Amino acid sequence: EVEENGKKIKKTEIRDVTSWVPLDASQIVADFHIDYRQKGLLWFSTYRVAFAGNYKFQNPTAEERTFTIKLPLPAKQAVYDGVEITLDEKPLALDFGGTEVTAHARLGPNAAGTVRAAYRSQGQDNWNYKFSNGDEVSRAKDFHFLIKTDFSGFDFPENSLSPTEKRETPQGWELKWDYQNLVSGFNVALKMPQKLQPGPLAGRISYFAPVSLFFFFFLVFILSTLRGLDLHPMNYFFLACAFFAFHLLLAYLCDHVSIHAAFAISSAVSILLVVSYLRLVVNGRFALIDAGIAQLIYLVLFSYAFFFEGFTGLAVTIGAILTLFVVMQMTGRIRWGEKFESVAMKPATLR
């Protein structure tokens, strides 16, 4: 009631008030297909996903209301196909803007409705389903989420919900998140399996080369000393060159053939160089048995441990401990002073 020109006038104002309506139930299915792509020496874990969610809600008022339905899209720079939003199986007009799709629908007094939102898309490395746009704790009632994959080796990112049930199928896996009254600040997320990256793998193996060479030289030195063989520093220099031929060949060959084939070829070439050289320097038995097996262990097996991510350090540590044990058992009764003295007094021979 306002006063104008000395008269009291009653005015009625109609205001639009927006309020969030909670979901009574969620039934969601996401079907994933992995599709690896290669660029240079790098593999990318690209995937295709078909998403479909059914959400139940109710008009909490005694009047017919207009509801705005928003479907947030996972990413801006992505391709989406088959985007649709329906209310009780009736298609709704869609408005695309920013990172979400919007639709409007009317629902009768105290009536319940089921919204279906679906799309097909592509992505890379990770996919996640957020319960809210912010980082606040969210609530979801009668929540059921099913993810189907045609692959294994997936993982769940940090700060994400683990599935309540996992089941392996002939095609891949089925992952379920079933909650009656979920309250959480975490999201549902899936990390795609990663292929072995030839370039970074060859780089890590090359960085580890000095450690492998140290173990190899250590065992060759011990064995040659025990057998009374005299190896000159120049012999060790050529052995090092043959040893590093593995890493050089692997780095360039993995760009043309598979990483496993490149690894096998590089190993064979390096071992052939070492064995054929030591056969001339000392004898065939020492070259093939002693040096050959040592190189197989400390070059080939130590380097192959890098194929198993997360176990490399453990494998190298176990190898180092076993090496120490074997050498200590072999040399426990050796009198090193007498051994080195006898080697030093050994007369030089012409080859």
Short mmCIF file of C-alpha atoms in Angstrom, two decimals, residues 53 77 108 137 187 236 294:
data_model
loop_
_atom_site.label_atom_id
_atom_site.label_comp_id
_atom_site.label_asym_id
_atom_site.label_seq_id
_atom_site.Cartn_x
_atom_site.Cartn_y
_atom_site.Cartn_z
CA GLY A 53 20.91 -40.21 -16.61
CA GLN A 77 36.80 -27.99 -25.83
CA GLY A 108 1.72 -29.49 -12.21
CA VAL A 137 29.69 -31.02 0.21
CA ASN A 187 33.06 -36.87 -7.29
CA TYR A 236 86.91 -51.52 -19.67
CA ALA A 294 76.41 -60.46 -15.89
#
